[in-house]
Amino acid sequence: MAKSNGVAKSGGNMDKEKESSEALPQYSERNGQPPSSQPPTMSADELNSAFASLDLSSWTSEVTPDTCLAHLKLLHAFQNLKEDVGYTDGLWGLYDSRVLSQDDKKSNAIEKNLKLDDETGKRLAGLREKRWALFVARAVDRYEAWWSKLSKGSLSEYDMEQDTERYTGFTFKSEPLSWAENILPPLDVLMVWHAHMLNPRAYLEDSILHCLNGLWMAGMPWKLVNKAIDTDFDYNVSDDCKKVWENLMGRKWDNVEDPLVKALKCPSCSTSHEIPWTTCSLPEGYNGQDPGLLGEGYGDGNFTYVCSNCSRILTREFLEVAKFVKDVQNLLHHNRPMPGTILHNDTGLPKMLPRTITAKERYERTFPNRLIKKNLRSKLLDLTRPEKRPTPSMNNVRVLIENALGNDSVVKEVESVTGRDAIKRYRLGAEARAHTRKMMSRYWGNSSPFALELGGAVLRQGIFVEKMTKIDWLHSPAARDTMSRLIKKYERFVRLMMLHPKQIVVPTLDVDLAWHTHQLSPSIYTQWVYSKTHQLIDHDDKIDEGKLSSAFAWTSKVYQETYGEVYSECTCWYCESIRASHVSSVGSILGVSKNEKISESFHTSGKASLCPPDNSAHISAHNSVRFKDADDRRESVQKLIHLSHKERLDKSYEKAQKRARKKGRELPPRDEYYYSYWGYPYMLYGPYVYPIYFTPGVYPCGDPGAAMAGQGVQGACVAGACGQGGGGCGGSGGCGGAGGVPPARPVVEEEVVEEAAVVEAAAVAEVAEAVAAAAVRGGG
């Protein structure tokens, strides 16, 4: 049987409701002190003391300071790996010399760390990112092979009708995998697995579909992983472990030693091909025309290959269709349900299908399966036939589904509507539409067997990894105190999600570390968070930057009002502006604003002095992306909202400056957000802005920091699958998932009015509170 429910642990049990109102552990000169102010005389042993001897069990039952520290060690190892790959000159035939001028080459500018001109520095950064993008693409391929080797079966619709551990009992009846050192995967595979688990609903769906009960139950083997990572953050395993991997997988332990070609069968005629991972390689010292970094190899941004047998043009878009058709075949021949129909929309957990024929014929979650079986099967199977021209994409699938949903007779046939009901117009239920969208979301930009494109997930997680290594809590003398503090803050964060289930609750970086650590023990996380919120809270992989920032402002305000402390413990202009936005002018003038007093206390207590702008835990924005709507009207409204949000931030910053000067302080300037992109410096407007990927074309599945929205475009909803009610776009269980961070989506005009009304109502409420307080003060 599975272990009992786990809880987050910070020195006390999270299940005690009274702890939600207790203050966080107090700041001191040691607690939360940034590494930049550590004494330079500390020895290596003293610097590493926080993580030199961690108390970890073979099976993690709760989130503790030690598991958070072990997680930080793993993140440092990922960052080391990234830097080793990106800075390895000549890897994949990508030499630094191809972007350097003759003068730079003669002076050995890179070796001597001489300053390069701006354009050369940018091109060199792009070359390094290209190496990393190829490495990540190969890592995902290796993870897919490892996953397939572990899987010993697949789910069927029959399983979904039974109360067994294959489905309904999956999250609590299964036995965890017994991890051992000799079955640990390579670090690159571990990195992809890490990113996969940080999408809880997608990971649960994939695990159920592939019957990987033990792997899901066990989660990250922290004790073994921690032992494998030394104090230099190198990942070291035994020779026996490497041999087991190479014998089992038929691949090298080291990613870069695997073949430079990808074995792939043509989905149309099954002819085997060996496709180069990249066509961007050049010999060192090459003086001809540079082909650029886009490329047409399997790991390049413009993958294109012509089948030598059937002349089919293989592209990433066609492989997405091939994946869809393969899943259709598994549905028809093996009764394997389509992805997106596995988990209940509201809870995010498996829920047994009804057993009666009548109920099953109308059960909304499995509507996509019935639509394919009863109406679309032959049309879908035709898409990959060799004679099908031109080469189809997922847009062809979208059109087929749109046409079916727009045909009332087809929908009635699929739903077995007969008798008198057949005369009436039949309206498809909201859940059926939601799961149709959810099914389609598994294929747009994703030709892998997983519910999401893991290459992009790894790259977006890389933003968080880089920020964690920059803050470097591991080498702080108060690291353990900091971990206890952020776990307590995470407990409060989850409580806010419980109290406000319809709101987007955005984590700070410290909260996100505890949240991520919890998710890496999926069974413990699922059982605990369900006991609090009655659903599996998802960790949304993509959310529009403007919506993220607005939601962060709401989270910060509610956190302050609930717990009487500031949320983002940071003194950058953005965090100061967010706190200033919580204070009404009237409340400030009358001196009765609680939020102003909380913000001021943060400074006067000395806490703010320990939170420098460039090294503190403000908003966690690794999942921030820029959504572009295909509808020009909605896109223009979206731009207006973005502009309005920036204007509000500007005004809040001005307010924060004025108040700070009255108190004899100066706020940091607006240009604090400098980042380094492989050594190339750049600046962002604020920490909530989606990370800039300077080479969006080099990634196999497109720009990780951008997404499209709107009907009728690549990656968009199916017309007829959207609607009002539960499961609608952006509602709980919408297109992208559900939970604490719901899916990002286009914002329509009504929301501008709604947002304005919310702001106005909040202002009126605070004014009323201020006046009432003033009246009480005057009368007393």
XYZ file of N, CA and C in Angstrom, residues 201-283:
249
model
N -0.691 17.873 -13.634
C -1.809 17.192 -14.301
C -1.338 16.483 -15.569
N -0.472 17.118 -16.323
C 0.058 16.477 -17.529
C 0.858 15.241 -17.154
N 1.664 15.348 -16.112
C 2.491 14.212 -15.690
C 1.627 13.059 -15.182
N 0.570 13.381 -14.435
C -0.329 12.333 -13.954
C -1.028 11.652 -15.129
N -1.505 12.443 -16.085
C -2.165 11.862 -17.254
C -1.229 10.931 -18.017
N -0.010 11.378 -18.268
C 0.951 10.560 -19.000
C 1.285 9.282 -18.236
N 1.438 9.410 -16.923
C 1.773 8.243 -16.099
C 0.641 7.221 -16.104
N -0.602 7.696 -16.034
C -1.756 6.781 -16.073
C -1.854 6.107 -17.434
N -1.707 6.884 -18.506
C -1.811 6.324 -19.856
C -0.780 5.230 -20.101
N 0.413 5.389 -19.527
C 1.493 4.438 -19.767
C 1.692 3.469 -18.603
N 0.740 3.464 -17.654
C 0.758 2.514 -16.533
C 2.058 2.575 -15.734
N 2.544 3.785 -15.488
C 3.780 3.958 -14.726
C 3.467 4.329 -13.273
N 2.706 3.431 -12.630
C 2.277 3.659 -11.248
C 3.458 3.854 -10.308
N 4.419 2.939 -10.376
C 5.537 2.965 -9.434
C 6.386 4.207 -9.559
N 6.663 4.633 -10.791
C 7.479 5.823 -11.010
C 6.778 7.060 -10.465
N 5.468 7.164 -10.726
C 4.698 8.314 -10.253
C 4.638 8.337 -8.731
N 4.419 7.185 -8.112
C 4.307 7.127 -6.652
C 5.622 7.475 -5.977
N 6.731 7.029 -6.549
C 8.038 7.205 -5.895
C 8.543 8.633 -5.980
N 8.352 9.282 -7.135
C 8.851 10.637 -7.303
C 10.364 10.712 -7.319
N 10.883 11.892 -7.148
C 12.325 12.118 -7.200
C 13.021 11.399 -6.036
N 13.994 10.537 -6.324
C 14.716 9.831 -5.245
C 15.773 10.740 -4.632
N 15.352 11.631 -3.739
C 16.228 12.689 -3.245
C 17.495 12.174 -2.596
N 17.388 11.108 -1.848
C 18.574 10.605 -1.138
C 19.659 10.183 -2.124
N 19.281 9.474 -3.179
C 20.239 9.011 -4.180
C 20.766 10.163 -5.027
N 19.872 11.054 -5.425
C 20.280 12.193 -6.253
C 21.228 13.096 -5.482
N 20.899 13.349 -4.223
C 21.757 14.199 -3.404
C 23.152 13.594 -3.242
N 23.214 12.294 -3.059
C 24.504 11.609 -2.896
C 25.333 11.678 -4.171
N 24.655 11.711 -5.328
C 25.357 11.719 -6.610
C 25.931 13.083 -6.970
N 25.441 14.149 -6.317
C 25.889 15.509 -6.640
C 26.880 15.981 -5.581
N 28.106 16.292 -6.007
C 29.133 16.712 -5.052
C 29.044 18.211 -4.768
N 29.965 18.716 -3.988
C 29.906 20.121 -3.584
C 30.255 21.074 -4.725
N 30.800 20.541 -5.822
C 31.020 21.356 -7.021
C 29.837 21.245 -7.980
N 28.805 20.502 -7.555
C 27.572 20.300 -8.303
C 27.785 19.480 -9.578
N 28.763 18.594 -9.532
C 28.950 17.606 -10.597
C 28.148 16.364 -10.239
N 27.583 15.730 -11.252
C 26.726 14.555 -11.069
C 27.577 13.313 -11.306
N 27.831 12.550 -10.242
C 28.720 11.387 -10.323
C 27.988 10.125 -9.886
N 27.990 9.118 -10.749
C 27.391 7.821 -10.406
C 28.436 6.734 -10.632
N 28.134 5.545 -10.184
C 29.078 4.436 -10.314
C 29.168 3.956 -11.761
N 30.248 3.252 -12.062
C 30.408 2.652 -13.397
C 29.297 1.639 -13.660
N 28.875 0.954 -12.586
C 27.795 -0.021 -12.723
C 26.509 0.652 -13.181
N 26.233 1.828 -12.635
C 25.036 2.589 -13.022
C 25.091 2.946 -14.504
N 26.245 3.389 -14.962
C 26.391 3.756 -16.377
C 26.217 2.539 -17.280
N 26.756 1.397 -16.854
C 26.642 0.167 -17.655
C 25.187 -0.290 -17.748
N 24.480 -0.217 -16.618
C 23.064 -0.612 -16.619
C 22.288 0.249 -17.621
N 22.514 1.557 -17.599
C 21.836 2.453 -18.538
C 22.157 2.084 -19.978
N 23.445 1.928 -20.282
C 23.856 1.689 -21.671
C 23.369 0.328 -22.172
N 23.360 -0.675 -21.297
C 22.866 -2.002 -21.706
C 21.353 -2.000 -21.883
N 20.650 -1.321 -20.986
C 19.184 -1.290 -21.048
C 18.691 -0.450 -22.212
N 19.322 0.712 -22.418
C 18.824 1.679 -23.391
C 19.483 1.557 -24.762
N 20.652 0.954 -24.824
C 21.372 0.908 -26.094
C 21.869 2.283 -26.503
N 22.096 3.146 -25.520
C 22.585 4.512 -25.747
C 23.745 4.788 -24.806
N 24.524 5.799 -25.170
C 25.637 6.199 -24.330
C 25.118 6.915 -23.085
N 25.913 6.851 -22.019
C 25.558 7.563 -20.800
C 25.560 9.066 -21.036
N 26.553 9.534 -21.770
C 26.699 10.964 -22.031
C 25.921 11.356 -23.284
N 25.072 12.344 -23.162
C 24.254 12.836 -24.275
C 25.093 13.128 -25.516
N 26.221 13.797 -25.352
C 27.005 14.237 -26.510
C 27.704 13.088 -27.220
N 27.736 11.906 -26.599
C 28.365 10.738 -27.222
C 27.374 9.895 -28.013
N 26.090 10.212 -27.898
C 25.093 9.512 -28.712
C 25.279 9.872 -30.184
N 24.764 9.052 -31.107
C 24.944 9.322 -32.548
C 24.447 10.705 -32.948
N 25.014 11.243 -34.007
C 24.636 12.556 -34.529
C 23.450 12.471 -35.476
N 22.837 11.278 -35.569
C 21.653 11.090 -36.402
C 20.515 10.541 -35.557
N 19.308 10.838 -35.966
C 18.098 10.381 -35.294
C 17.406 9.341 -36.167
N 17.189 8.150 -35.627
C 16.478 7.109 -36.359
C 14.984 7.417 -36.342
N 14.375 7.481 -37.528
C 12.958 7.848 -37.624
C 12.312 7.114 -38.779
N 11.135 6.545 -38.519
C 10.357 5.906 -39.573
C 9.379 6.905 -40.171
N 9.250 6.862 -41.485
C 8.280 7.723 -42.140
C 6.876 7.304 -41.699
N 6.074 8.205 -41.158
C 4.728 7.838 -40.700
C 3.807 7.381 -41.831
N 4.156 7.700 -43.078
C 3.292 7.335 -44.199
C 3.605 5.963 -44.768
N 4.903 5.624 -44.896
C 5.253 4.350 -45.533
C 6.137 3.448 -44.682
N 6.483 3.887 -43.475
C 7.279 3.120 -42.508
C 8.730 2.885 -42.940
N 9.198 3.611 -43.922
C 10.604 3.502 -44.317
C 11.491 4.115 -43.233
N 12.556 3.407 -42.864
C 13.462 3.893 -41.822
C 14.460 4.890 -42.398
N 14.714 5.936 -41.636
C 15.670 6.958 -42.054
C 16.600 7.290 -40.899
N 17.793 7.741 -41.241
C 18.711 8.300 -40.256
C 18.880 9.772 -40.595
N 18.286 10.618 -39.758
C 18.212 12.051 -40.035
C 19.212 12.795 -39.152
N 20.017 13.666 -39.706
C 20.972 14.407 -38.875
C 20.253 15.272 -37.848
N 20.832 15.372 -36.659
C 20.239 16.208 -35.631
C 20.297 17.674 -36.026
N 21.351 18.055 -36.733
C 21.456 19.450 -37.178
C 22.162 19.521 -38.523
N 21.766 20.508 -39.312
C 22.454 20.773 -40.578
C 23.234 22.087 -40.480
N 23.442 22.547 -39.266
C 24.126 23.832 -39.055
C 25.618 23.681 -38.791
N 26.101 22.444 -38.731
C 27.508 22.208 -38.420
C 28.420 22.743 -39.521
N 29.547 23.268 -39.106
C 30.590 23.712 -40.041
C 31.951 23.335 -39.472
N 32.918 22.988 -40.327
C 34.268 22.695 -39.823
C 34.926 23.959 -39.278
